[in-house]
PDB file of C-alpha atoms in Angstrom:
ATOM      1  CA  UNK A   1     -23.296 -23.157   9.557  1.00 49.00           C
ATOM      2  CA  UNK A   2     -19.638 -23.732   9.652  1.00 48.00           C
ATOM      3  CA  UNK A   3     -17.455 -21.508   8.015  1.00 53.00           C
ATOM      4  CA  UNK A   4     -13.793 -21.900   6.517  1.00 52.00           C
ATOM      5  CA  UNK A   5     -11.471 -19.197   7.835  1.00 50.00           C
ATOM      6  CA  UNK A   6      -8.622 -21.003   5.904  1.00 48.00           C
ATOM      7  CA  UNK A   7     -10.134 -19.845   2.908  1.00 53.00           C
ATOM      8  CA  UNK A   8      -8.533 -18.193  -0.365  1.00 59.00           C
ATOM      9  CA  UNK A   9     -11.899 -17.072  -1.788  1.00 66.00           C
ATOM     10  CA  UNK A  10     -12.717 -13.062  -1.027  1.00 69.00           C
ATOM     11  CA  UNK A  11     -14.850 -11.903   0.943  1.00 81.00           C
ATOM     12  CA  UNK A  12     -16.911  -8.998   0.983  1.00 84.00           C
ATOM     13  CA  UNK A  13     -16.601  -7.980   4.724  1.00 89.00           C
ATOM     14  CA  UNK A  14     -13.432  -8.874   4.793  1.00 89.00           C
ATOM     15  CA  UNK A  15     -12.466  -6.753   1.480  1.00 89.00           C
ATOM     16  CA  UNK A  16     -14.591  -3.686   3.298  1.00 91.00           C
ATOM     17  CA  UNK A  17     -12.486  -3.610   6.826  1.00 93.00           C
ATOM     18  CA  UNK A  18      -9.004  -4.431   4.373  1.00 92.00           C
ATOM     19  CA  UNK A  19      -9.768  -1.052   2.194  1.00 93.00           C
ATOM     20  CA  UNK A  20     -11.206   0.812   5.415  1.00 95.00           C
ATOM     21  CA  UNK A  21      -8.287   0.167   7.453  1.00 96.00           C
ATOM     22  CA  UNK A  22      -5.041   0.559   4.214  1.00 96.00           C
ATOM     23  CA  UNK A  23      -6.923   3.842   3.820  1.00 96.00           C
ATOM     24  CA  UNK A  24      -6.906   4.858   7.315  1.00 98.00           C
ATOM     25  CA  UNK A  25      -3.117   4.103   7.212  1.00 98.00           C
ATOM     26  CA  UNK A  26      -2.494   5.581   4.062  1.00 97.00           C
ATOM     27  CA  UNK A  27      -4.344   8.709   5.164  1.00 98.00           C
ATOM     28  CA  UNK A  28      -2.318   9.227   8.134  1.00 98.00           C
ATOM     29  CA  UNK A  29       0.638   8.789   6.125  1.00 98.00           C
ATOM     30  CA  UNK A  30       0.066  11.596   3.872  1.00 98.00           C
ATOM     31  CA  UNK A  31      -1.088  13.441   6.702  1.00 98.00           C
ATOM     32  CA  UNK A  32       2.436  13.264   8.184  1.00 97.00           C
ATOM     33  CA  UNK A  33       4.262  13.494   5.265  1.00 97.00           C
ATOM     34  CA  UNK A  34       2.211  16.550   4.424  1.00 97.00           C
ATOM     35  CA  UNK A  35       2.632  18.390   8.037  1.00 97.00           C
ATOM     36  CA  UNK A  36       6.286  17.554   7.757  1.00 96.00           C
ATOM     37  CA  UNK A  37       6.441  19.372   4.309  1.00 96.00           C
ATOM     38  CA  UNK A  38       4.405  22.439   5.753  1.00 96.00           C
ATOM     39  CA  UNK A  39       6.510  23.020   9.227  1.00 96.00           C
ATOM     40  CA  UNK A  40      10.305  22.360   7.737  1.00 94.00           C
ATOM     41  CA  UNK A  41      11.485  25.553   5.936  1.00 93.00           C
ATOM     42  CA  UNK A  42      14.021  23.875   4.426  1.00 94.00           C
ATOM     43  CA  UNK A  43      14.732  20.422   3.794  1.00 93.00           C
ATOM     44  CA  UNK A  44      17.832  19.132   3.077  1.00 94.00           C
ATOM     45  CA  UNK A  45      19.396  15.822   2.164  1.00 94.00           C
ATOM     46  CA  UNK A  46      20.511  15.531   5.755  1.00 95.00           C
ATOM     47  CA  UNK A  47      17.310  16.436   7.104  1.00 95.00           C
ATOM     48  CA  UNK A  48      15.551  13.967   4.647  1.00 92.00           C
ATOM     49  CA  UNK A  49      17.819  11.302   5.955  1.00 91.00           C
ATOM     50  CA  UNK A  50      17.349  12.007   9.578  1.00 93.00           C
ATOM     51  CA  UNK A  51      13.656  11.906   8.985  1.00 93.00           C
ATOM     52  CA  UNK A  52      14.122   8.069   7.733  1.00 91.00           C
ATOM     53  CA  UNK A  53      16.936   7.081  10.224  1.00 90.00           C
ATOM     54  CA  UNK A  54      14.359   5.945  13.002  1.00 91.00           C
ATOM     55  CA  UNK A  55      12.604   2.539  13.363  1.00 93.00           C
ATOM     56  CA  UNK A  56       8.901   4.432  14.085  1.00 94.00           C
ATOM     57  CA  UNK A  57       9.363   6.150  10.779  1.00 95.00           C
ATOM     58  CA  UNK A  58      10.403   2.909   8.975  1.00 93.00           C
ATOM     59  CA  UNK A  59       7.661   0.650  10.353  1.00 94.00           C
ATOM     60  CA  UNK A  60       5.202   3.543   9.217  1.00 96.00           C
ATOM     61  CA  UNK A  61       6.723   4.130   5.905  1.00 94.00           C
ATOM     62  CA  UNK A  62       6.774  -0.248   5.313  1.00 94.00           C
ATOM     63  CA  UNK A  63       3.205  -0.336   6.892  1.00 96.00           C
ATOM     64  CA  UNK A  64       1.987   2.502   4.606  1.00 96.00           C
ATOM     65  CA  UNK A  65       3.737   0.779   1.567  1.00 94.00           C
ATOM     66  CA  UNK A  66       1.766  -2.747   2.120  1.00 94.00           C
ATOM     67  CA  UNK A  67      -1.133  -1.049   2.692  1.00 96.00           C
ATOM     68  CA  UNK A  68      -1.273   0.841  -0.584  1.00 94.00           C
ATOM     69  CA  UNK A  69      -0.406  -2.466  -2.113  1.00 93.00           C
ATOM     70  CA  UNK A  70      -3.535  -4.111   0.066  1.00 94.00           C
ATOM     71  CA  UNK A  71      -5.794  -1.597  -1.636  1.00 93.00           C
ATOM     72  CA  UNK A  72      -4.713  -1.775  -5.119  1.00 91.00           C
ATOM     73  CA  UNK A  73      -4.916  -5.208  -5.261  1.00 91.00           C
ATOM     74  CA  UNK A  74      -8.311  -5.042  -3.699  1.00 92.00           C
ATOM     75  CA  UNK A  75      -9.603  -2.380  -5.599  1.00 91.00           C
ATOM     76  CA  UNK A  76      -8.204  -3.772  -8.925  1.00 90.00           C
ATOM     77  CA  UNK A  77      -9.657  -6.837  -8.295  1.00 90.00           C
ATOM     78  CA  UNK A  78     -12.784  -5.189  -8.382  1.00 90.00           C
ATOM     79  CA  UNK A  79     -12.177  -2.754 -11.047  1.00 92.00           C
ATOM     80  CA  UNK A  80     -11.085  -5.610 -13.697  1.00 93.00           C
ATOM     81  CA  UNK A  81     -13.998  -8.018 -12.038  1.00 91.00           C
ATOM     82  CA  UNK A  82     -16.359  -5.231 -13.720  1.00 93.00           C
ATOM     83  CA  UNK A  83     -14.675  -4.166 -16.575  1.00 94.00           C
ATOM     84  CA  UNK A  84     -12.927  -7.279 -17.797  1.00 93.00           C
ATOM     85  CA  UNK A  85     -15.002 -10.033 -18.676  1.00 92.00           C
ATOM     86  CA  UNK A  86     -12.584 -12.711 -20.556  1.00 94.00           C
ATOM     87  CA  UNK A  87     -11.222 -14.420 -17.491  1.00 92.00           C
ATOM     88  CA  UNK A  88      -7.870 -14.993 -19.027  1.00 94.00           C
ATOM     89  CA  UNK A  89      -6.945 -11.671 -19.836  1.00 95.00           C
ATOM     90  CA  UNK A  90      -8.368 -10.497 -16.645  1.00 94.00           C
ATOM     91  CA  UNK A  91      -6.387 -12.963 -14.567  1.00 93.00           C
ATOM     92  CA  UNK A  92      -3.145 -12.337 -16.584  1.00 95.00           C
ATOM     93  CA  UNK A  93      -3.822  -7.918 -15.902  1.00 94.00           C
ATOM     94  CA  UNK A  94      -4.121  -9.222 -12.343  1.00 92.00           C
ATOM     95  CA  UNK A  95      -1.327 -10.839 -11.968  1.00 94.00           C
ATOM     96  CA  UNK A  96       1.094  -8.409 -13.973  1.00 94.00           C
ATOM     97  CA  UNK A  97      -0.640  -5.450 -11.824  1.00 92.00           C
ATOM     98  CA  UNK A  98       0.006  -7.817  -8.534  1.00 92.00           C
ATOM     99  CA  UNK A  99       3.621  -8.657  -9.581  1.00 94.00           C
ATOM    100  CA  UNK A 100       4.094  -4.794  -9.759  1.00 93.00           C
ATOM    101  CA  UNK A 101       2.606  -3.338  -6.867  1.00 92.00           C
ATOM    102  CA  UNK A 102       4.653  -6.310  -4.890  1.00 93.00           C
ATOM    103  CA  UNK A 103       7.784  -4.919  -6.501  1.00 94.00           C
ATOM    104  CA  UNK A 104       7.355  -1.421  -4.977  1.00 92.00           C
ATOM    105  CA  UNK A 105       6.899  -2.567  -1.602  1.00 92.00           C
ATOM    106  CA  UNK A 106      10.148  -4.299  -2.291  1.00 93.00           C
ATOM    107  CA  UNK A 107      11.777  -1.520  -3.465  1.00 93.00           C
ATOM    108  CA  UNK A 108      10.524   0.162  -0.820  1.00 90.00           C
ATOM    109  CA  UNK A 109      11.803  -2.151   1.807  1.00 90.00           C
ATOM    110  CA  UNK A 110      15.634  -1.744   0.074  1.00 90.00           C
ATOM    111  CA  UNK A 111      15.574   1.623  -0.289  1.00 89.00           C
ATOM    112  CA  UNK A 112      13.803   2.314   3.184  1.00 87.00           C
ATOM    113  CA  UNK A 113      16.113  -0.143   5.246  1.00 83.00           C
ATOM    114  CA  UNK A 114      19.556   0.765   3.196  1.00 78.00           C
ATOM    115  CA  UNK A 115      19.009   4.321   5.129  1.00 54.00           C
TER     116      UNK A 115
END
């Protein structure tokens, strides 16, 4: 059987490895975040901004902000698929929640590249 990789429709596997992996990413994020709170005694504007300054901090900080907006499209998409039935109002609650996580990523990306 020949299958269409081209596809829009979801896919189950595919949804798995997608909320697997954002969370994996997202994890490590907080992780850092969290060890950076614990071992700096004080933290400072300038420090804040240092920590922000490089390019491995930025690509972590943009891949951790697409990946929590991965898995709440995902996981709203399963959330409303349940509790939703009307497909109208579930579609339009999709895409308002969609249109909003996209616009924190990109204010995200301005405020994490204007640094």
């Amino acid at each position: 059987m020949v299958t269409n990789q081209a596809s829009l429709k979801r896919n189950g596997v595919q949804d798995y490895l997608s909320l697997r992996t954002t969370a994996a990413i997202i994890a490590s994020f907080f992780l850092y975040m969290a060890w950076f709170f614990i071992s700096t005694p004080q933290i400072t504007f300038e420090i804040w901004q240092a920590l922000f300054a490089g390019l491995g901090m930025k690509v972590f900080t943009l891949a951790a902000l697409v990946s929590i907006m991965i898995h709440v499209r995902i996981g709203l998409w399963q959330v409303l698929t349940d509790y939703v039935k009307a497909a109208a109002l579930r579609g339009t609650i999709q895409f308002l929640l969609n249109l909003l996580a996209f616009a924190y990523v990109a204010v995200g990306l301005f405020v994490l590249w204007g640094v």
